[in-house]
CSV table of C-alpha atoms and ligand atoms in Angstrom, one decimal:
chain,number,residue,atom,x,y,z
A,7,MET,CA,28.9,-73.0,-11.4
A,8,ARG,CA,27.3,-71.2,-8.5
A,9,ALA,CA,29.5,-69.6,-5.8
A,10,THR,CA,29.4,-71.6,-2.5
A,11,GLN,CA,29.6,-70.1,1.0
A,12,GLN,CA,33.3,-71.2,1.0
A,13,ASP,CA,33.9,-69.2,-2.3
A,14,PHE,CA,32.3,-66.2,-0.7
A,15,GLU,CA,34.5,-66.4,2.4
A,16,ASN,CA,37.6,-66.9,0.2
A,17,ALA,CA,36.6,-63.8,-1.8
A,18,MET,CA,36.2,-61.8,1.4
A,19,ASN,CA,39.8,-62.7,2.4
A,20,GLN,CA,41.0,-62.0,-1.2
A,21,VAL,CA,39.7,-58.4,-0.9
A,22,LYS,CA,42.0,-57.8,2.0
A,23,LEU,CA,45.0,-58.9,-0.1
A,24,LEU,CA,44.3,-56.6,-3.1
A,25,LYS,CA,47.5,-54.8,-4.1
A,26,LYS,CA,45.7,-51.7,-5.3
A,27,ASP,CA,42.9,-49.7,-3.8
A,28,PRO,CA,40.0,-50.3,-6.2
A,29,GLY,CA,38.4,-46.9,-5.6
A,30,ASN,CA,35.3,-45.8,-3.8
A,31,GLU,CA,32.8,-46.8,-6.4
A,32,VAL,CA,34.0,-50.4,-6.4
A,33,LYS,CA,34.3,-50.5,-2.6
A,34,LEU,CA,30.7,-49.3,-2.3
A,35,ARG,CA,29.6,-52.1,-4.7
A,36,LEU,CA,31.5,-54.7,-2.7
A,37,TYR,CA,29.9,-53.3,0.5
A,38,ALA,CA,26.4,-53.4,-1.0
A,39,LEU,CA,26.8,-57.0,-2.4
A,40,TYR,CA,28.2,-58.2,0.9
A,41,LYS,CA,25.2,-56.8,2.8
A,42,GLN,CA,22.7,-58.1,0.3
A,43,ALA,CA,24.4,-61.6,0.4
A,44,THR,CA,24.5,-61.8,4.1
A,45,GLU,CA,21.4,-59.8,5.2
A,46,GLY,CA,19.2,-59.6,2.1
A,47,PRO,CA,17.4,-56.4,0.9
A,48,CYS,CA,18.2,-53.1,2.7
A,49,THR,CA,15.5,-52.3,5.3
A,50,MET,CA,17.6,-49.9,7.3
A,51,PRO,CA,16.3,-46.3,7.7
A,52,LYS,CA,17.9,-43.9,5.2
A,53,PRO,CA,20.7,-41.8,6.8
A,54,GLY,CA,20.5,-38.0,6.7
A,55,VAL,CA,21.8,-36.1,3.7
A,56,PHE,CA,24.8,-34.8,5.6
A,57,ASP,CA,25.9,-38.3,6.7
A,58,PHE,CA,27.7,-38.6,3.4
A,59,VAL,CA,29.5,-41.9,3.9
A,60,ASN,CA,26.6,-43.8,5.4
A,61,LYS,CA,24.2,-42.4,2.9
A,62,ALA,CA,26.4,-43.5,0.0
A,63,LYS,CA,26.6,-47.0,1.5
A,64,TRP,CA,22.8,-47.1,2.1
A,65,ASP,CA,22.2,-45.9,-1.5
A,66,ALA,CA,24.5,-48.6,-2.9
A,67,TRP,CA,22.8,-51.4,-0.9
A,68,ASN,CA,19.3,-50.1,-1.4
A,69,ALA,CA,19.9,-49.9,-5.2
A,70,LEU,CA,20.2,-53.7,-5.2
A,71,GLY,CA,16.5,-53.9,-4.5
A,72,SER,CA,15.3,-57.5,-4.1
A,73,LEU,CA,18.4,-59.1,-5.7
A,74,PRO,CA,18.4,-62.7,-4.2
A,75,LYS,CA,21.1,-63.4,-1.6
A,76,GLU,CA,22.7,-66.2,-3.7
A,77,THR,CA,23.0,-63.8,-6.7
A,78,ALA,CA,24.6,-61.1,-4.6
A,79,ARG,CA,27.0,-63.7,-3.3
A,80,GLN,CA,27.8,-64.8,-6.9
A,81,ASN,CA,28.2,-61.2,-8.0
A,82,TYR,CA,30.5,-60.5,-5.0
A,83,VAL,CA,32.7,-63.5,-5.9
A,84,ASP,CA,32.8,-62.5,-9.6
A,85,LEU,CA,33.7,-58.9,-8.8
A,86,VAL,CA,36.5,-59.9,-6.4
A,87,SER,CA,37.9,-62.3,-8.9
A,88,SER,CA,37.9,-59.6,-11.6
A,89,LEU,CA,39.7,-57.2,-9.2
A,90,SER,CA,42.3,-59.8,-8.3
A,91,SER,CA,43.1,-60.8,-11.9
A,92,SER,CA,43.3,-57.1,-13.0
A,93,SER,CA,45.4,-56.1,-10.0
A,94,GLU,CA,47.7,-59.0,-10.8
A,95,ALA,CA,47.9,-58.1,-14.5
A,96,SER,CA,48.5,-54.4,-13.7
A,97,SER,CA,51.2,-55.2,-11.1
A,98,GLN,CA,52.9,-57.6,-13.6
A,99,GLY,CA,52.8,-54.9,-16.2
A,100,LYS,CA,54.3,-52.1,-14.1
A,101,GLY,CA,57.9,-52.7,-15.1
A,102,GLY,CA,59.2,-49.2,-15.6
A,103,ALA,CA,57.9,-45.6,-15.6
A,104,ASP,CA,57.0,-45.8,-19.2
A,105,GLY,CA,56.1,-48.5,-21.8
A,106,LYS,CA,54.0,-50.4,-19.3
A,107,ALA,CA,51.6,-53.1,-20.5
A,108,GLN,CA,48.6,-54.7,-18.9
A,109,GLU,CA,47.0,-57.5,-20.7
A,110,SER,CA,43.8,-59.3,-19.9
A,111,LYS,CA,41.7,-61.6,-22.0
A,112,GLY,CA,39.7,-59.0,-23.8
A,113,ILE,CA,41.5,-55.7,-23.5
A,114,LEU,CA,45.1,-54.7,-23.9
A,115,VAL,CA,46.3,-51.7,-21.9
A,116,THR,CA,49.6,-50.0,-22.6
A,117,SER,CA,51.1,-46.7,-21.5
A,118,GLU,CA,53.8,-44.9,-23.5
A,119,GLY,CA,54.7,-41.3,-24.2
A,120,GLY,CA,52.0,-39.9,-21.8
A,121,ILE,CA,49.2,-41.9,-23.5
A,122,THR,CA,47.3,-44.8,-22.0
A,123,LYS,CA,46.0,-46.9,-24.8
A,124,ILE,CA,43.1,-49.3,-24.1
A,125,THR,CA,42.5,-51.7,-27.0
A,126,PHE,CA,39.4,-53.8,-27.4
A,127,ASN,CA,41.3,-57.0,-28.1
A,128,ARG,CA,39.0,-59.8,-29.2
A,129,PRO,CA,39.2,-59.5,-32.9
A,130,SER,CA,37.8,-63.0,-33.6
A,131,LYS,CA,34.5,-61.8,-32.0
A,132,LYS,CA,34.7,-58.3,-33.6
A,133,ASN,CA,35.8,-57.0,-30.1
A,134,ALA,CA,32.4,-57.7,-28.5
A,135,ILE,CA,32.5,-56.7,-24.9
A,136,THR,CA,32.2,-59.4,-22.2
A,137,PHE,CA,31.2,-58.8,-18.6
A,138,GLN,CA,34.9,-59.3,-17.7
A,139,MET,CA,36.0,-56.7,-20.2
A,140,TYR,CA,33.6,-54.1,-18.7
A,141,GLN,CA,35.2,-54.8,-15.3
A,142,ASP,CA,38.7,-54.6,-16.7
A,143,ILE,CA,38.0,-51.3,-18.5
A,144,ILE,CA,36.6,-49.8,-15.3
A,145,LEU,CA,39.9,-50.7,-13.6
A,146,ALA,CA,42.0,-49.6,-16.4
A,147,LEU,CA,40.3,-46.2,-16.4
A,148,LYS,CA,40.6,-45.9,-12.6
A,149,ASN,CA,44.4,-46.6,-12.9
A,150,ALA,CA,44.7,-44.1,-15.8
A,151,SER,CA,42.8,-41.4,-13.9
A,152,THR,CA,45.5,-41.4,-11.2
A,153,ASP,CA,48.7,-42.4,-13.0
A,154,ASP,CA,51.2,-40.1,-14.7
A,155,THR,CA,49.7,-40.4,-18.2
A,156,VAL,CA,48.1,-37.4,-19.8
A,157,ILE,CA,45.6,-38.7,-22.4
A,158,THR,CA,43.6,-42.0,-22.5
A,159,VAL,CA,42.8,-43.5,-25.9
A,160,PHE,CA,40.4,-46.3,-26.9
A,161,THR,CA,40.8,-48.3,-30.1
A,162,GLY,CA,40.1,-51.7,-31.5
A,163,ALA,CA,42.3,-54.6,-32.6
A,164,GLY,CA,41.6,-56.1,-36.1
A,165,ASP,CA,39.0,-54.9,-38.5
A,166,TYR,CA,36.3,-53.7,-36.0
A,167,TYR,CA,36.4,-51.0,-33.4
A,168,SER,CA,33.8,-53.0,-31.4
A,169,SER,CA,30.6,-54.9,-32.1
A,170,GLY,CA,29.2,-53.6,-28.7
A,171,ASN,CA,27.9,-55.7,-25.9
A,172,ASP,CA,28.7,-59.4,-26.2
A,173,LEU,CA,25.2,-60.8,-26.7
A,174,THR,CA,26.2,-64.1,-25.1
A,175,ASN,CA,26.6,-62.2,-21.8
A,176,PHE,CA,22.9,-62.8,-21.4
A,177,THR,CA,22.7,-66.4,-22.5
A,178,SER,CA,25.7,-67.8,-20.6
A,179,ALA,CA,24.8,-66.5,-17.1
A,180,SER,CA,24.3,-69.5,-14.8
A,181,GLY,CA,21.2,-68.0,-13.2
A,182,GLY,CA,19.5,-67.2,-16.5
A,183,MET,CA,18.2,-63.9,-17.9
A,184,GLU,CA,17.0,-62.5,-14.6
A,185,GLU,CA,20.5,-62.8,-13.1
A,186,ALA,CA,22.2,-61.6,-16.3
A,187,ALA,CA,19.8,-58.5,-16.3
A,188,ASN,CA,20.6,-57.7,-12.7
A,189,LYS,CA,24.3,-58.1,-13.2
A,190,GLY,CA,24.2,-56.2,-16.5
A,191,ALA,CA,22.5,-53.2,-14.9
A,192,ILE,CA,25.0,-53.1,-12.0
A,193,VAL,CA,28.0,-53.4,-14.3
A,194,LEU,CA,26.6,-50.9,-16.9
A,195,ARG,CA,25.8,-48.3,-14.2
A,196,GLU,CA,29.4,-48.4,-12.9
A,197,PHE,CA,31.0,-48.7,-16.3
A,198,VAL,CA,29.2,-45.5,-17.6
A,199,ASN,CA,29.7,-43.6,-14.4
A,200,THR,CA,33.5,-44.2,-14.8
A,201,PHE,CA,33.4,-42.5,-18.2
A,202,ILE,CA,31.2,-39.6,-16.9
A,203,ASP,CA,33.7,-39.0,-14.1
A,204,PHE,CA,37.0,-39.7,-16.0
A,205,PRO,CA,39.1,-36.6,-15.3
A,206,LYS,CA,41.6,-36.6,-18.2
A,207,PRO,CA,41.1,-36.1,-22.0
A,208,LEU,CA,39.5,-39.2,-23.5
A,209,VAL,CA,39.9,-39.9,-27.2
A,210,ALA,CA,38.4,-42.7,-29.4
A,211,VAL,CA,40.5,-43.8,-32.4
A,212,VAL,CA,37.7,-45.6,-34.3
A,213,ASN,CA,39.5,-47.9,-36.7
A,214,GLY,CA,36.5,-49.7,-38.1
A,215,PRO,CA,32.8,-50.4,-37.6
A,216,ALA,CA,31.4,-49.6,-34.2
A,217,VAL,CA,28.1,-51.0,-32.8
A,218,GLY,CA,25.9,-50.5,-29.8
A,219,ILE,CA,27.5,-49.3,-26.6
A,220,SER,CA,30.8,-48.7,-28.4
A,221,VAL,CA,29.0,-46.0,-30.3
A,222,THR,CA,26.8,-44.5,-27.6
A,223,LEU,CA,29.8,-44.1,-25.3
A,224,LEU,CA,31.4,-41.7,-27.8
A,225,GLY,CA,29.0,-39.0,-26.6
A,226,LEU,CA,31.1,-39.0,-23.4
A,227,PHE,CA,34.5,-38.7,-25.2
A,228,ASP,CA,36.4,-35.5,-25.7
A,229,ALA,CA,37.5,-36.3,-29.3
A,230,VAL,CA,36.6,-39.0,-31.8
A,231,TYR,CA,38.9,-39.7,-34.7
A,232,ALA,CA,37.5,-42.1,-37.3
A,233,SER,CA,38.9,-44.0,-40.3
A,234,ASP,CA,36.7,-43.5,-43.4
A,235,ARG,CA,36.1,-47.3,-43.1
A,236,ALA,CA,34.3,-46.8,-39.7
A,237,THR,CA,30.5,-47.1,-39.4
A,238,PHE,CA,28.3,-46.2,-36.5
A,239,HIS,CA,25.3,-48.4,-35.7
A,240,THR,CA,22.9,-48.6,-32.7
A,241,PRO,CA,20.4,-51.3,-33.5
A,242,PHE,CA,18.6,-51.0,-30.2
A,243,SER,CA,15.0,-51.4,-31.5
A,244,HIS,CA,16.1,-54.4,-33.6
A,245,LEU,CA,17.4,-56.0,-30.4
A,246,GLY,CA,14.3,-55.1,-28.3
A,247,GLN,CA,16.6,-52.8,-26.2
A,248,SER,CA,16.9,-49.1,-25.4
A,249,PRO,CA,19.8,-46.6,-25.5
A,250,GLU,CA,22.6,-46.5,-22.9
A,251,ALA,CA,25.7,-44.6,-22.0
A,252,CYS,CA,23.7,-41.4,-21.7
A,253,SER,CA,23.0,-41.4,-25.4
A,254,SER,CA,19.3,-40.7,-24.8
A,255,TYR,CA,20.6,-37.3,-23.6
A,256,THR,CA,23.9,-36.7,-25.5
A,257,PHE,CA,22.8,-37.7,-29.0
A,258,PRO,CA,19.7,-35.4,-29.2
A,259,LYS,CA,21.8,-32.6,-27.7
A,260,MET,CA,24.6,-33.2,-30.2
A,261,MET,CA,22.7,-33.9,-33.4
A,262,GLY,CA,19.1,-32.7,-32.7
A,263,SER,CA,16.2,-35.0,-31.9
A,264,ALA,CA,15.3,-35.9,-35.5
A,265,LYS,CA,18.8,-37.2,-36.4
A,266,ALA,CA,19.2,-38.9,-33.0
A,267,ALA,CA,15.9,-40.7,-33.5
A,268,GLU,CA,17.1,-42.1,-36.8
A,269,MET,CA,20.0,-43.7,-35.0
A,270,LEU,CA,18.5,-44.6,-31.6
A,271,LEU,CA,14.9,-45.6,-32.6
A,272,PHE,CA,15.3,-46.7,-36.2
A,273,GLY,CA,18.9,-48.1,-36.0
A,274,LYS,CA,20.1,-46.1,-39.0
A,275,LYS,CA,23.8,-47.0,-39.6
A,276,LEU,CA,25.9,-43.9,-40.3
A,277,THR,CA,29.1,-43.7,-42.3
A,278,ALA,CA,32.1,-41.9,-40.8
A,279,ARG,CA,31.3,-38.8,-42.8
A,280,GLU,CA,27.7,-38.8,-41.8
A,281,ALA,CA,28.7,-39.3,-38.1
A,282,TRP,CA,31.0,-36.3,-38.5
A,283,ALA,CA,28.2,-34.2,-40.0
A,284,GLN,CA,26.1,-35.0,-37.0
A,285,GLY,CA,28.8,-34.0,-34.5
A,286,LEU,CA,29.5,-37.5,-33.2
A,287,VAL,CA,32.9,-37.6,-34.9
A,288,THR,CA,35.6,-34.9,-34.6
A,289,GLU,CA,37.5,-35.7,-37.8
A,290,VAL,CA,37.5,-38.4,-40.5
A,291,PHE,CA,40.8,-39.6,-42.0
A,292,PRO,CA,41.5,-41.8,-45.1
A,293,GLU,CA,42.1,-45.4,-44.0
A,294,SER,CA,45.5,-45.3,-45.7
A,295,THR,CA,46.9,-42.6,-43.5
A,296,PHE,CA,44.6,-42.9,-40.5
A,297,GLU,CA,46.9,-44.5,-37.9
A,298,THR,CA,50.0,-42.4,-38.8
A,299,GLU,CA,48.1,-39.1,-38.8
A,300,VAL,CA,46.1,-39.7,-35.7
A,301,TRP,CA,48.9,-41.1,-33.5
A,302,THR,CA,51.2,-38.3,-34.6
A,303,ARG,CA,48.6,-35.8,-33.5
A,304,LEU,CA,47.9,-37.5,-30.2
A,305,LYS,CA,51.6,-37.7,-29.3
A,306,THR,CA,51.7,-33.9,-29.7
A,307,TYR,CA,48.6,-33.4,-27.6
A,308,ALA,CA,50.1,-35.6,-24.9
A,309,LYS,CA,52.8,-33.0,-24.5
A,310,LEU,CA,50.4,-30.2,-23.6
A,311,PRO,CA,50.3,-29.1,-19.9
A,312,PRO,CA,48.3,-31.9,-18.2
A,313,ASN,CA,46.8,-29.8,-15.4
A,314,SER,CA,45.5,-27.2,-17.8
A,315,MET,CA,43.7,-29.9,-19.8
A,316,ARG,CA,42.3,-31.6,-16.7
A,317,ILE,CA,41.0,-28.3,-15.3
A,318,SER,CA,39.5,-27.3,-18.7
A,319,LYS,CA,37.8,-30.7,-19.0
A,320,GLU,CA,36.4,-30.3,-15.5
A,321,LEU,CA,34.9,-26.9,-16.4
A,322,ILE,CA,33.3,-28.3,-19.6
A,323,ARG,CA,31.9,-31.4,-17.8
A,324,LYS,CA,31.0,-29.8,-14.4
A,325,ASN,CA,27.5,-28.5,-15.3
A,326,GLU,CA,26.5,-31.7,-16.9
A,327,LYS,CA,27.7,-34.3,-14.4
A,328,GLU,CA,24.7,-34.5,-12.2
A,329,LYS,CA,22.4,-34.7,-15.2
A,330,LEU,CA,24.5,-37.4,-16.8
A,331,HIS,CA,24.5,-39.5,-13.7
A,332,ALA,CA,20.7,-39.2,-13.5
A,333,VAL,CA,20.3,-40.2,-17.1
A,334,ASN,CA,22.6,-43.2,-16.7
A,335,GLU,CA,20.6,-44.3,-13.7
A,336,GLU,CA,17.4,-44.2,-15.6
A,337,GLU,CA,18.8,-45.8,-18.7
A,338,CYS,CA,20.1,-48.7,-16.6
A,339,THR,CA,16.8,-49.3,-14.9
A,340,THR,CA,15.0,-49.2,-18.3
A,341,LEU,CA,17.5,-51.5,-19.9
A,342,ARG,CA,17.2,-54.0,-17.0
A,343,ALA,CA,13.5,-54.3,-17.8
A,344,ARG,CA,14.1,-54.4,-21.5
A,345,TRP,CA,16.6,-57.3,-21.2
A,346,LEU,CA,13.7,-59.4,-19.6
A,347,SER,CA,11.2,-58.5,-22.3
A,348,GLU,CA,10.1,-61.0,-24.9
A,349,GLU,CA,11.2,-58.7,-27.7
A,350,CYS,CA,14.8,-58.6,-26.4
A,351,ILE,CA,15.0,-62.3,-25.4
A,352,ASN,CA,13.8,-63.3,-28.9
A,353,ALA,CA,16.3,-61.0,-30.6
A,354,ILE,CA,19.2,-62.3,-28.6
A,355,MET,CA,18.1,-65.9,-29.1
A,356,SER,CA,17.9,-65.4,-32.9
A,357,PHE,CA,21.5,-64.0,-32.9
A,358,VAL,CA,23.0,-66.8,-30.8
A,359,THR,CA,21.2,-69.5,-32.7
A,360,ARG,CA,22.0,-68.1,-36.2
A,361,LYS,CA,23.1,-70.7,-38.7
A,362,PRO,CA,26.9,-71.0,-38.8
A,363,LYS,CA,28.5,-69.6,-42.0
A,364,LEU,CA,29.6,-72.2,-44.5
B,10,LIG,C1,26.3,-55.2,-19.6
B,10,LIG,C2,26.2,-53.9,-20.3
B,10,LIG,C3,25.3,-54.0,-21.5
B,10,LIG,C4,25.3,-52.8,-22.4
B,10,LIG,C5,24.4,-52.9,-23.6
B,10,LIG,C6,24.8,-52.5,-24.7
B,10,LIG,C7,23.9,-52.6,-25.9
B,10,LIG,C8,24.7,-53.0,-27.2
B,10,LIG,O1,25.9,-52.9,-27.3
B,10,LIG,S1,23.7,-53.5,-28.4
B,10,LIG,C9,24.8,-54.0,-29.7
B,10,LIG,C10,25.1,-55.5,-29.6
B,10,LIG,N1,25.8,-55.9,-30.8
B,10,LIG,C11,25.2,-56.4,-31.9
B,10,LIG,O2,24.0,-56.5,-32.0
B,10,LIG,C12,26.2,-56.9,-32.9
B,10,LIG,C13,26.0,-58.4,-33.2
B,10,LIG,N2,26.9,-58.8,-34.2
B,10,LIG,C14,26.6,-58.7,-35.5
B,10,LIG,O3,25.6,-58.2,-35.9
B,10,LIG,C15,27.6,-59.2,-36.5
B,10,LIG,O4,28.4,-60.2,-35.8
B,10,LIG,C16,28.6,-58.1,-37.0
B,10,LIG,C17,27.8,-57.2,-37.9
B,10,LIG,C18,29.2,-57.3,-35.8
B,10,LIG,C19,29.7,-58.7,-37.8
B,10,LIG,O5,29.2,-59.5,-38.8
B,10,LIG,P1,30.2,-60.4,-39.7
B,10,LIG,O6,29.4,-61.2,-40.6
B,10,LIG,O7,31.3,-59.6,-40.3
B,10,LIG,O8,31.0,-61.3,-38.6
B,10,LIG,P2,30.3,-62.5,-37.7
B,10,LIG,O9,30.7,-63.8,-38.3
B,10,LIG,O10,28.9,-62.2,-37.5
B,10,LIG,O11,31.1,-62.3,-36.4
B,10,LIG,C20,32.4,-63.0,-36.1
B,10,LIG,C21,32.3,-63.7,-34.7
B,10,LIG,O12,32.0,-62.7,-33.7
B,10,LIG,C22,30.9,-62.9,-33.0
B,10,LIG,N3,30.2,-61.7,-32.6
B,10,LIG,C23,30.2,-60.5,-33.3
B,10,LIG,N4,29.6,-59.6,-32.6
B,10,LIG,C24,29.2,-60.2,-31.4
B,10,LIG,C25,28.4,-59.7,-30.3
B,10,LIG,N5,28.0,-58.4,-30.2
B,10,LIG,N6,28.2,-60.6,-29.3
B,10,LIG,C26,28.6,-61.8,-29.4
B,10,LIG,N7,29.3,-62.3,-30.4
B,10,LIG,C27,29.6,-61.5,-31.4
B,10,LIG,C28,30.0,-63.7,-34.0
B,10,LIG,O13,29.0,-64.5,-33.3
B,10,LIG,C29,31.1,-64.6,-34.7
B,10,LIG,O14,31.4,-65.6,-33.8
B,10,LIG,P3,31.6,-67.1,-34.3
B,10,LIG,O15,32.8,-67.0,-35.2
B,10,LIG,O16,31.9,-67.9,-33.1
B,10,LIG,O17,30.4,-67.5,-35.0
């Protein structure tokens, strides 16, 4: 159902009632969507480089291009609704100083012993990531970046780590592919930026097969521990798509262009040991001892001095940040166009119309 003017006004009121500051990036997006919904595309002159605040606002609004007013209104309402549900969930979960839990439909966030654990929690769909989950993960990371936990860990519930982007994100949008592609590019840009800028150690505990964006994101993690049952698959060409999460930059840098091409162009699926040999995985563990060994180690790491780890991470990431943001920007623009291509639409349609298993 399309958002009405009344929904839009309700959402504007809801923003004022948010319990938690959603952070600058989200506020900029709200501003941009509001301006686009009420005034249409940005035609204001660009502020000077030293007018930081107005320039950031102008950039955010201008990046929406010719997004229709109705779509901007819908995206604004969707964003506010995700912020409201996540802020409710996180305030419900904040019972004590430790052992907190935040649950939303597709992710489970807990914090204990200095570790924030974000679990892809849709095992019946192999932990495919919905639009709502992207938003919830952004918020969970923003919370984790300022709370008192030391390390943030991603893992998956059930037999998969994650099957990547939920392919029905594109087919279930009320405004069709065009709207889904616009929304996808906005969500993806912010999602990946949040990983690029995340200030604390970020670890992936890859419990099973990983597909698409759940693999490409690993290039932005500080450590990747994998069960020997895990596999790593980026079937972008099969899907008529192109790489995301800065993998067009991080993968060739990490494994050399020939090996990166096998994954990103030809969709070669790697075993955990192959991924380790390419530098994508830090260490592989036998499935039988995986959970015990990895969590024991992470609990020890979480006792290391947090400021020292944060400062070291900043030094490691600092020289790359600008480049990573530029790569993310270009990948999102490219992907938006890909999602509207015949190659991609056909691939997604053939997945969603597959014959059900007997
Ligand atoms: C907005 C930002 C966008 C960022 C873009 C990112 C790009 C990517 O991530 S590309 C990668 C997209 N993912 C895929 O192409 C994987 C598609 N899924 C599969 O190929 C298979 O499902 C599987 C190999 C992961 C598992 O196969 P298996 O035979 O074991 O199980 P299934 O019966 O196929 O799956 C169970 C259940 O889960 C649903 N499902 C699995 N993956 C997805 C998915 N990615 N999107 C939507 N739904 C998915 C599958 O349809 C089944 O559902 P039903 O039980 O209702 O039929």
